[in-house]
């Protein structure tokens, strides 16, 4: 993602001053492995599909490695996002950790020499055969840290994509049918506003707001547009038809009351809770929420792909990466391999995740089948368009701050697009 996304869980204790002063880890420290401890970090909620699947993977790992201690630390997405370069350049780096995929994150760390090259392990253990081309894109980075080719620096054991979550009970209460077209979606939002209900759950302080806007742009874009923006295979003009439509429409949605101005300071967790509490009838976000909604929602809900758009945000899931200075790399590879096994993949699928190597016949949960079916639809039409913050380092923060200004109306669409163009051009490789 992000993606860049905030995981719904307690943050781990902040890094101490001693970590800040820790010396740089030896790039060859993996050769002095003791084989006694696996240090693992990830930021998935305990009741998410990934959280549940990886808990089971830890049990499986312990069973296969008697005497090996697993030191698991729950981290926050924002925490790892902001401190990873410092942490991975220290003696306290974990052996394996979850990290955000894309040029600005995993790509940047690979370029800085902070990640282990996993190419040989991916080939030997067959991970390369289990991942489809679209999912594999974010595993590989070239010498400049650009995704899609080069060496393997990460392995996703799930995929993800965005969709419209909607509260069927609230739709029924106001006599609104499930939207099948974009016009029907806006008509539904108009009716909610007429009944003094703000239709869209939003979070301006984190990733959700910028993903609404990016989806609007994608609805007017094609694969070549995505490749230009994400992979630098052409010039990106933020005043083109797609970006202009997106900024103008988003600003208009704020004026119409589809998006609350007060949501400018809201976090992703706030948006998710607003949907779960039945306050917001619609949330456009990712499959990472699916397992939690299955577990916690007390109302009837459903999902549909963004109407009248061939493209949506999505990719392979966040990556398992092995820091260059990890002390027990072989144990890290073994753990990754377990998460790619049929047992863990099937569990992930039945808990509301999007597995990359499950048996289709093993997915028995109806909602999970619908989730995976929609992912297959996107995959077949090459519809995964990555995330807006990926192209250049630091772009996530730019998108957050600039989109907040659209929500509060402190900036007009033209100025918003100017700011995005300036930051993008400054960070993108020179062509």
Short mmCIF file of C-alpha atoms in Angstrom, two decimals:
data_model
loop_
_atom_site.label_atom_id
_atom_site.label_comp_id
_atom_site.label_asym_id
_atom_site.label_seq_id
_atom_site.Cartn_x
_atom_site.Cartn_y
_atom_site.Cartn_z
CA UNK A 1 0.00 0.00 0.00
CA UNK A 2 -0.07 1.36 0.44
CA UNK A 3 0.11 0.55 0.54
CA UNK A 4 0.42 2.82 3.05
CA UNK A 5 -2.12 1.69 5.65
CA UNK A 6 -2.59 1.88 9.42
CA UNK A 7 -3.11 -1.51 10.98
CA UNK A 8 -5.74 -1.80 13.65
CA UNK A 9 -3.76 -2.86 16.68
CA UNK A 10 -1.85 -1.51 19.66
CA UNK A 11 1.46 0.08 18.86
CA UNK A 12 4.56 -1.53 20.30
CA UNK A 13 6.73 0.37 22.75
CA UNK A 14 8.62 3.20 21.04
CA UNK A 15 12.24 2.68 20.09
CA UNK A 16 14.56 3.62 22.91
CA UNK A 17 17.49 5.95 22.81
CA UNK A 18 19.89 3.02 22.86
CA UNK A 19 18.50 1.88 19.49
CA UNK A 20 19.21 5.28 18.06
CA UNK A 21 22.83 4.87 19.04
CA UNK A 22 23.16 1.24 17.96
CA UNK A 23 25.99 0.49 15.59
CA UNK A 24 25.49 -0.51 12.01
CA UNK A 25 24.79 -4.23 11.54
CA UNK A 26 27.35 -6.33 9.71
CA UNK A 27 26.11 -7.09 6.20
CA UNK A 28 27.44 -10.64 6.56
CA UNK A 29 26.04 -11.29 10.01
CA UNK A 30 23.86 -14.05 8.63
CA UNK A 31 26.99 -16.22 8.39
CA UNK A 32 27.31 -16.29 12.19
CA UNK A 33 23.81 -17.61 12.86
CA UNK A 34 23.20 -19.35 16.16
CA UNK A 35 19.96 -20.96 14.97
CA UNK A 36 18.36 -20.55 18.40
CA UNK A 37 16.06 -17.55 17.99
CA UNK A 38 13.78 -16.17 15.28
CA UNK A 39 13.05 -12.48 15.76
CA UNK A 40 9.81 -11.62 13.92
CA UNK A 41 7.97 -8.33 13.47
CA UNK A 42 4.63 -7.66 11.79
CA UNK A 43 1.78 -5.19 12.16
CA UNK A 44 -1.37 -7.20 11.41
CA UNK A 45 -4.34 -7.10 13.78
CA UNK A 46 -4.72 -10.33 15.79
CA UNK A 47 -8.19 -10.97 14.33
CA UNK A 48 -7.27 -10.10 10.75
CA UNK A 49 -6.89 -12.93 8.26
CA UNK A 50 -3.14 -12.41 8.11
CA UNK A 51 -2.79 -12.12 11.88
CA UNK A 52 -4.61 -15.41 12.43
CA UNK A 53 -2.75 -17.21 9.64
CA UNK A 54 0.63 -16.04 10.85
CA UNK A 55 -0.14 -17.06 14.43
CA UNK A 56 -0.70 -20.55 13.07
CA UNK A 57 2.50 -20.29 11.03
CA UNK A 58 4.42 -19.51 14.22
CA UNK A 59 2.99 -22.65 15.83
CA UNK A 60 3.97 -24.66 12.77
CA UNK A 61 7.45 -23.17 12.82
CA UNK A 62 7.92 -24.09 16.49
CA UNK A 63 6.79 -27.65 15.80
CA UNK A 64 9.31 -27.99 12.98
CA UNK A 65 12.11 -26.26 14.91
CA UNK A 66 12.08 -27.69 18.45
CA UNK A 67 14.24 -25.68 20.78
CA UNK A 68 14.08 -22.51 18.66
CA UNK A 69 12.58 -19.51 20.43
CA UNK A 70 10.31 -17.16 18.46
CA UNK A 71 10.49 -13.56 19.61
CA UNK A 72 7.45 -11.93 18.02
CA UNK A 73 6.91 -8.18 18.40
CA UNK A 74 3.68 -6.52 17.28
CA UNK A 75 4.48 -3.24 15.58
CA UNK A 76 2.39 -0.42 14.13
CA UNK A 77 2.37 0.25 10.41
CA UNK A 78 3.28 3.91 10.84
CA UNK A 79 6.01 2.98 13.31
CA UNK A 80 7.79 0.67 10.88
CA UNK A 81 7.11 3.01 7.96
CA UNK A 82 8.94 5.87 9.64
CA UNK A 83 11.76 4.04 11.45
CA UNK A 84 12.69 1.12 9.16
CA UNK A 85 15.87 2.64 7.65
CA UNK A 86 17.21 3.40 11.12
CA UNK A 87 16.18 0.05 12.60
CA UNK A 88 17.52 -2.04 9.74
CA UNK A 89 20.83 -0.18 9.90
CA UNK A 90 21.27 -1.25 13.53
CA UNK A 91 22.23 -4.35 15.50
CA UNK A 92 18.63 -4.70 16.70
CA UNK A 93 17.18 -5.57 13.28
CA UNK A 94 14.74 -8.52 13.29
CA UNK A 95 15.36 -11.68 11.28
CA UNK A 96 12.17 -11.29 9.28
CA UNK A 97 9.63 -8.49 9.19
CA UNK A 98 6.57 -7.32 7.31
CA UNK A 99 7.22 -4.21 5.25
CA UNK A 100 5.31 -2.08 2.78
CA UNK A 101 5.93 -2.81 -0.89
CA UNK A 102 6.66 -0.34 -3.66
CA UNK A 103 9.41 1.95 -4.94
CA UNK A 104 9.23 4.40 -2.05
CA UNK A 105 9.48 1.73 0.65
CA UNK A 106 10.89 -1.74 -0.05
CA UNK A 107 12.49 -0.41 -3.23
CA UNK A 108 14.23 2.38 -1.35
CA UNK A 109 15.55 -0.02 1.32
CA UNK A 110 16.84 -2.42 -1.34
CA UNK A 111 18.63 0.45 -3.09
CA UNK A 112 20.19 1.44 0.23
CA UNK A 113 21.53 -2.09 0.72
CA UNK A 114 19.44 -2.78 3.82
CA UNK A 115 17.64 -5.89 2.56
CA UNK A 116 18.84 -9.41 1.79
CA UNK A 117 18.71 -10.61 -1.83
CA UNK A 118 16.17 -13.48 -1.76
CA UNK A 119 16.48 -14.48 -5.42
CA UNK A 120 18.14 -17.85 -4.79
CA UNK A 121 15.70 -18.76 -2.01
CA UNK A 122 12.71 -17.75 -4.15
CA UNK A 123 13.90 -20.06 -6.91
CA UNK A 124 15.04 -22.97 -4.72
CA UNK A 125 11.91 -22.99 -2.56
CA UNK A 126 9.51 -22.38 -5.46
CA UNK A 127 8.10 -19.09 -4.27
CA UNK A 128 8.53 -17.69 -7.78
CA UNK A 129 6.23 -20.40 -9.16
CA UNK A 130 3.49 -19.70 -6.61
CA UNK A 131 3.12 -16.00 -7.38
CA UNK A 132 1.33 -14.68 -10.46
CA UNK A 133 3.02 -12.00 -12.55
CA UNK A 134 0.92 -9.14 -11.16
CA UNK A 135 1.57 -10.22 -7.57
CA UNK A 136 5.27 -10.84 -8.24
CA UNK A 137 5.79 -7.27 -9.48
CA UNK A 138 6.32 -5.87 -5.99
CA UNK A 139 8.76 -8.62 -4.94
CA UNK A 140 11.49 -7.57 -7.35
CA UNK A 141 13.52 -4.34 -7.55
CA UNK A 142 16.25 -3.14 -9.86
CA UNK A 143 19.43 -1.28 -8.86
CA UNK A 144 17.47 1.98 -8.69
CA UNK A 145 14.84 0.48 -6.40
CA UNK A 146 12.15 0.40 -9.10
CA UNK A 147 9.76 -2.53 -8.81
CA UNK A 148 8.99 -5.12 -11.47
CA UNK A 149 12.43 -6.45 -12.38
CA UNK A 150 15.82 -7.24 -10.91
CA UNK A 151 16.40 -9.19 -7.69
CA UNK A 152 13.91 -10.56 -5.17
CA UNK A 153 13.90 -8.53 -1.98
CA UNK A 154 10.53 -9.51 -0.56
CA UNK A 155 7.87 -12.20 -0.63
CA UNK A 156 4.11 -11.58 -0.28
CA UNK A 157 2.08 -14.55 0.91
CA UNK A 158 -1.24 -12.82 0.23
CA UNK A 159 -2.68 -10.35 -2.21
CA UNK A 160 -4.88 -7.32 -1.61
CA UNK A 161 -7.22 -4.99 -3.43
CA UNK A 162 -9.69 -2.24 -2.69
CA UNK A 163 -13.45 -2.49 -2.86
CA UNK A 164 -16.60 -0.75 -1.70
CA UNK A 165 -17.83 -2.09 1.65
CA UNK A 166 -21.47 -1.21 2.23
CA UNK A 167 -23.93 -1.59 5.07
CA UNK A 168 -26.84 -3.53 3.60
CA UNK A 169 -29.07 -2.75 6.58
CA UNK A 170 -28.61 1.03 6.16
CA UNK A 171 -29.14 0.77 2.41
CA UNK A 172 -32.38 -1.12 3.06
CA UNK A 173 -33.48 1.38 5.73
CA UNK A 174 -33.38 4.19 3.18
CA UNK A 175 -34.68 2.12 0.27
CA UNK A 176 -31.41 2.16 -1.67
CA UNK A 177 -30.39 -0.75 -3.92
CA UNK A 178 -26.81 -1.93 -4.30
CA UNK A 179 -25.20 0.41 -6.88
CA UNK A 180 -24.23 -1.27 -10.14
CA UNK A 181 -22.95 1.86 -11.90
CA UNK A 182 -21.07 4.97 -10.83
CA UNK A 183 -24.18 7.09 -11.37
CA UNK A 184 -26.12 4.78 -9.06
CA UNK A 185 -23.37 5.11 -6.45
CA UNK A 186 -23.56 8.91 -6.48
CA UNK A 187 -27.38 8.74 -6.43
CA UNK A 188 -27.16 6.53 -3.34
CA UNK A 189 -24.85 9.04 -1.66
CA UNK A 190 -27.24 11.87 -2.52
CA UNK A 191 -30.07 10.01 -0.82
CA UNK A 192 -28.02 9.44 2.31
CA UNK A 193 -27.14 13.13 2.46
CA UNK A 194 -30.84 14.00 2.08
CA UNK A 195 -31.44 11.87 5.17
CA UNK A 196 -28.62 13.65 7.05
CA UNK A 197 -26.25 10.69 6.83
CA UNK A 198 -22.65 11.27 5.69
CA UNK A 199 -22.21 8.37 3.28
CA UNK A 200 -18.43 7.88 3.11
CA UNK A 201 -16.24 6.79 5.99
CA UNK A 202 -13.02 8.72 5.50
CA UNK A 203 -9.61 9.29 7.09
CA UNK A 204 -7.72 12.38 5.98
CA UNK A 205 -4.80 11.88 8.35
CA UNK A 206 -3.89 8.54 6.78
CA UNK A 207 -4.23 6.57 3.56
CA UNK A 208 -7.98 6.32 3.01
CA UNK A 209 -8.61 9.84 1.65
CA UNK A 210 -5.82 9.67 -0.93
CA UNK A 211 -7.09 6.27 -2.05
CA UNK A 212 -10.56 7.67 -2.76
CA UNK A 213 -8.93 10.28 -4.95
CA UNK A 214 -6.61 7.83 -6.71
CA UNK A 215 -9.56 5.55 -7.48
CA UNK A 216 -11.39 8.43 -9.09
CA UNK A 217 -8.33 9.02 -11.28
CA UNK A 218 -8.09 5.31 -12.13
CA UNK A 219 -11.68 5.31 -13.36
CA UNK A 220 -10.49 7.62 -16.19
CA UNK A 221 -7.12 5.91 -16.75
CA UNK A 222 -5.62 2.86 -18.44
CA UNK A 223 -2.62 0.57 -17.90
CA UNK A 224 -0.24 2.87 -19.79
CA UNK A 225 -1.23 5.71 -17.44
CA UNK A 226 -0.49 3.52 -14.41
CA UNK A 227 2.86 2.41 -15.83
CA UNK A 228 3.86 6.02 -16.45
CA UNK A 229 2.99 7.04 -12.91
CA UNK A 230 4.24 3.99 -11.00
CA UNK A 231 7.05 2.65 -13.19
CA UNK A 232 8.21 5.86 -14.94
CA UNK A 233 7.43 4.46 -18.38
CA UNK A 234 6.37 7.84 -19.65
CA UNK A 235 5.69 11.36 -18.44
CA UNK A 236 3.16 11.91 -15.66
CA UNK A 237 1.10 15.08 -16.00
CA UNK A 238 -0.99 15.85 -12.93
CA UNK A 239 -3.15 18.22 -14.94
CA UNK A 240 -4.24 15.52 -17.37
CA UNK A 241 -7.84 14.37 -17.68
CA UNK A 242 -7.65 11.64 -15.03
CA UNK A 243 -5.94 13.61 -12.24
CA UNK A 244 -8.00 16.74 -12.91
CA UNK A 245 -11.24 14.76 -12.80
CA UNK A 246 -10.17 13.11 -9.56
CA UNK A 247 -9.26 16.33 -7.74
CA UNK A 248 -12.33 18.21 -8.98
CA UNK A 249 -14.68 15.34 -8.09
CA UNK A 250 -13.18 14.80 -4.66
CA UNK A 251 -13.48 18.50 -3.82
CA UNK A 252 -17.06 18.44 -5.10
CA UNK A 253 -17.85 15.44 -2.89
CA UNK A 254 -16.73 17.42 0.15
CA UNK A 255 -19.04 20.29 -0.85
CA UNK A 256 -21.95 17.88 -1.39
CA UNK A 257 -21.48 16.32 2.03
CA UNK A 258 -20.40 12.88 0.83
CA UNK A 259 -17.20 13.39 2.82
CA UNK A 260 -17.18 15.16 6.18
CA UNK A 261 -14.78 18.09 6.55
CA UNK A 262 -14.12 16.87 10.09
CA UNK A 263 -12.61 13.71 8.63
CA UNK A 264 -9.45 15.65 7.70
CA UNK A 265 -7.88 14.66 11.03
CA UNK A 266 -9.33 11.14 11.22
CA UNK A 267 -7.15 8.02 11.13
CA UNK A 268 -7.84 4.82 9.23
CA UNK A 269 -8.97 3.15 12.44
CA UNK A 270 -11.56 5.91 12.92
CA UNK A 271 -12.97 5.25 9.45
CA UNK A 272 -13.14 1.51 10.04
CA UNK A 273 -14.85 1.95 13.40
CA UNK A 274 -17.32 4.43 11.88
CA UNK A 275 -18.33 1.74 9.41
CA UNK A 276 -18.44 -0.97 12.09
CA UNK A 277 -20.62 1.19 14.34
CA UNK A 278 -23.14 1.75 11.55
CA UNK A 279 -22.45 5.48 11.35
CA UNK A 280 -21.09 5.44 7.79
CA UNK A 281 -22.88 3.26 5.24
CA UNK A 282 -19.93 3.11 2.79
CA UNK A 283 -16.21 2.56 3.16
CA UNK A 284 -13.90 2.28 0.18
CA UNK A 285 -10.81 0.48 1.39
CA UNK A 286 -8.82 -2.71 1.19
CA UNK A 287 -9.24 -6.42 1.69
CA UNK A 288 -7.14 -6.14 4.86
CA UNK A 289 -10.34 -5.06 6.66
CA UNK A 290 -12.31 -8.09 5.50
CA UNK A 291 -11.48 -10.51 8.29
CA UNK A 292 -12.12 -7.93 10.96
CA UNK A 293 -15.50 -6.96 9.52
CA UNK A 294 -16.50 -10.63 9.37
CA UNK A 295 -15.52 -10.92 13.01
CA UNK A 296 -16.93 -7.68 14.42
CA UNK A 297 -19.76 -6.32 12.25
CA UNK A 298 -23.20 -6.70 13.88
CA UNK A 299 -25.12 -5.92 10.69
CA UNK A 300 -25.49 -7.37 7.21
CA UNK A 301 -22.84 -6.03 4.85
CA UNK A 302 -21.48 -6.73 1.42
CA UNK A 303 -18.91 -5.56 -1.08
CA UNK A 304 -18.62 -4.65 -4.75
CA UNK A 305 -15.84 -3.46 -7.01
CA UNK A 306 -15.72 0.25 -7.81
CA UNK A 307 -18.31 0.61 -10.61
CA UNK A 308 -17.43 1.64 -14.15
CA UNK A 309 -13.69 1.23 -13.66
CA UNK A 310 -11.40 -1.50 -14.98
CA UNK A 311 -8.68 -0.49 -12.55
CA UNK A 312 -8.54 -0.35 -8.78
CA UNK A 313 -5.87 -0.12 -6.11
CA UNK A 314 -4.21 -3.41 -5.31
CA UNK A 315 -1.18 -5.65 -5.61
CA UNK A 316 0.57 -8.45 -3.90
CA UNK A 317 0.34 -7.95 -0.15
CA UNK A 318 2.98 -6.41 2.06
CA UNK A 319 6.27 -8.22 1.95
CA UNK A 320 8.22 -10.52 4.18
CA UNK A 321 11.71 -9.01 4.03
CA UNK A 322 14.92 -10.23 5.61
CA UNK A 323 17.18 -7.41 6.81
CA UNK A 324 20.75 -7.49 5.53
CA UNK A 325 21.97 -7.63 9.13
CA UNK A 326 19.57 -10.38 10.29
CA UNK A 327 21.27 -12.83 12.63
CA UNK A 328 19.28 -15.94 11.66
CA UNK A 329 18.49 -15.76 7.96
CA UNK A 330 17.92 -19.48 7.42
CA UNK A 331 15.25 -19.50 10.12
CA UNK A 332 13.68 -16.46 8.43
CA UNK A 333 13.56 -18.31 5.10
CA UNK A 334 11.99 -21.34 6.80
CA UNK A 335 9.29 -19.16 8.36
CA UNK A 336 8.47 -17.47 5.05
CA UNK A 337 8.24 -20.90 3.45
CA UNK A 338 5.69 -22.02 6.04
CA UNK A 339 3.49 -18.99 5.33
CA UNK A 340 3.50 -20.07 1.68
CA UNK A 341 2.39 -23.63 2.50
CA UNK A 342 -1.05 -24.97 1.54
CA UNK A 343 -2.08 -25.28 5.19
CA UNK A 344 -1.44 -21.63 6.00
CA UNK A 345 -2.68 -20.39 2.61
CA UNK A 346 -5.99 -22.25 2.98
CA UNK A 347 -6.42 -20.91 6.52
CA UNK A 348 -5.72 -17.37 5.34
CA UNK A 349 -8.35 -17.76 2.62
CA UNK A 350 -11.03 -19.03 5.00
CA UNK A 351 -10.34 -16.22 7.47
CA UNK A 352 -11.04 -13.48 4.93
CA UNK A 353 -7.66 -13.00 3.25
CA UNK A 354 -6.65 -13.28 -0.39
CA UNK A 355 -4.19 -16.19 -0.53
CA UNK A 356 -1.68 -16.54 -3.35
CA UNK A 357 -1.24 -20.33 -3.22
CA UNK A 358 -4.38 -21.90 -1.74
CA UNK A 359 -6.49 -24.81 -2.99
CA UNK A 360 -9.70 -23.27 -4.37
CA UNK A 361 -11.68 -26.26 -3.12
CA UNK A 362 -10.39 -25.67 0.42
CA UNK A 363 -12.05 -22.24 0.70
CA UNK A 364 -15.43 -23.04 2.22
CA UNK A 365 -16.51 -19.70 3.72
CA UNK A 366 -19.04 -17.93 1.47
CA UNK A 367 -17.79 -14.39 2.10
CA UNK A 368 -14.21 -15.51 1.59
CA UNK A 369 -15.15 -17.10 -1.74
CA UNK A 370 -16.71 -13.81 -2.87
CA UNK A 371 -13.58 -11.92 -1.84
CA UNK A 372 -11.32 -14.25 -3.79
CA UNK A 373 -13.67 -14.35 -6.81
CA UNK A 374 -13.55 -10.56 -7.11
CA UNK A 375 -9.77 -10.64 -6.87
CA UNK A 376 -9.69 -13.16 -9.69
CA UNK A 377 -11.86 -10.83 -11.79
CA UNK A 378 -9.34 -8.03 -11.26
CA UNK A 379 -6.36 -10.29 -11.97
CA UNK A 380 -7.87 -11.56 -15.21
CA UNK A 381 -8.42 -8.04 -16.54
CA UNK A 382 -5.02 -6.79 -15.29
CA UNK A 383 -6.87 -4.44 -12.99
CA UNK A 384 -4.43 -4.02 -10.09
CA UNK A 385 -3.05 -0.47 -10.22
CA UNK A 386 -0.86 -0.40 -7.09
CA UNK A 387 -1.10 2.57 -4.67
CA UNK A 388 -0.72 6.34 -5.07
CA UNK A 389 2.10 6.79 -2.55
CA UNK A 390 4.47 4.27 -4.17
CA UNK A 391 6.34 6.19 -6.88
CA UNK A 392 8.76 8.31 -4.84
CA UNK A 393 10.16 8.35 -1.27
CA UNK A 394 8.21 10.55 1.10
CA UNK A 395 5.20 10.76 -1.22
CA UNK A 396 2.82 9.24 1.31
CA UNK A 397 3.22 12.25 3.62
CA UNK A 398 2.78 14.64 0.70
CA UNK A 399 -0.47 12.96 -0.34
CA UNK A 400 -1.77 12.99 3.24
CA UNK A 401 -1.09 16.68 3.83
CA UNK A 402 -2.26 17.85 0.41
CA UNK A 403 -5.46 15.76 0.43
CA UNK A 404 -6.26 17.10 3.89
CA UNK A 405 -6.23 20.56 2.34
CA UNK A 406 -8.83 19.48 -0.22
CA UNK A 407 -11.03 18.17 2.59
CA UNK A 408 -10.84 21.42 4.55
CA UNK A 409 -11.13 23.47 1.32
CA UNK A 410 -7.94 25.33 2.23
CA UNK A 411 -6.59 24.46 -1.21
CA UNK A 412 -8.28 24.29 -4.59
CA UNK A 413 -7.88 21.32 -6.97
CA UNK A 414 -5.45 23.16 -9.25
CA UNK A 415 -3.13 24.02 -6.37
CA UNK A 416 -3.41 20.46 -5.09
CA UNK A 417 -2.30 19.05 -8.43
CA UNK A 418 0.55 21.57 -8.64
CA UNK A 419 1.84 20.38 -5.27
CA UNK A 420 1.66 16.72 -6.30
CA UNK A 421 3.49 17.44 -9.55
CA UNK A 422 6.28 19.30 -7.77
CA UNK A 423 6.86 16.54 -5.20
CA UNK A 424 6.66 13.79 -7.82
CA UNK A 425 9.09 15.48 -10.22
CA UNK A 426 11.53 16.14 -7.40
CA UNK A 427 11.59 12.47 -6.29
CA UNK A 428 11.20 10.54 -9.55
CA UNK A 429 14.25 9.35 -11.51
CA UNK A 430 15.35 11.76 -14.21
CA UNK A 431 14.28 10.54 -17.65
#
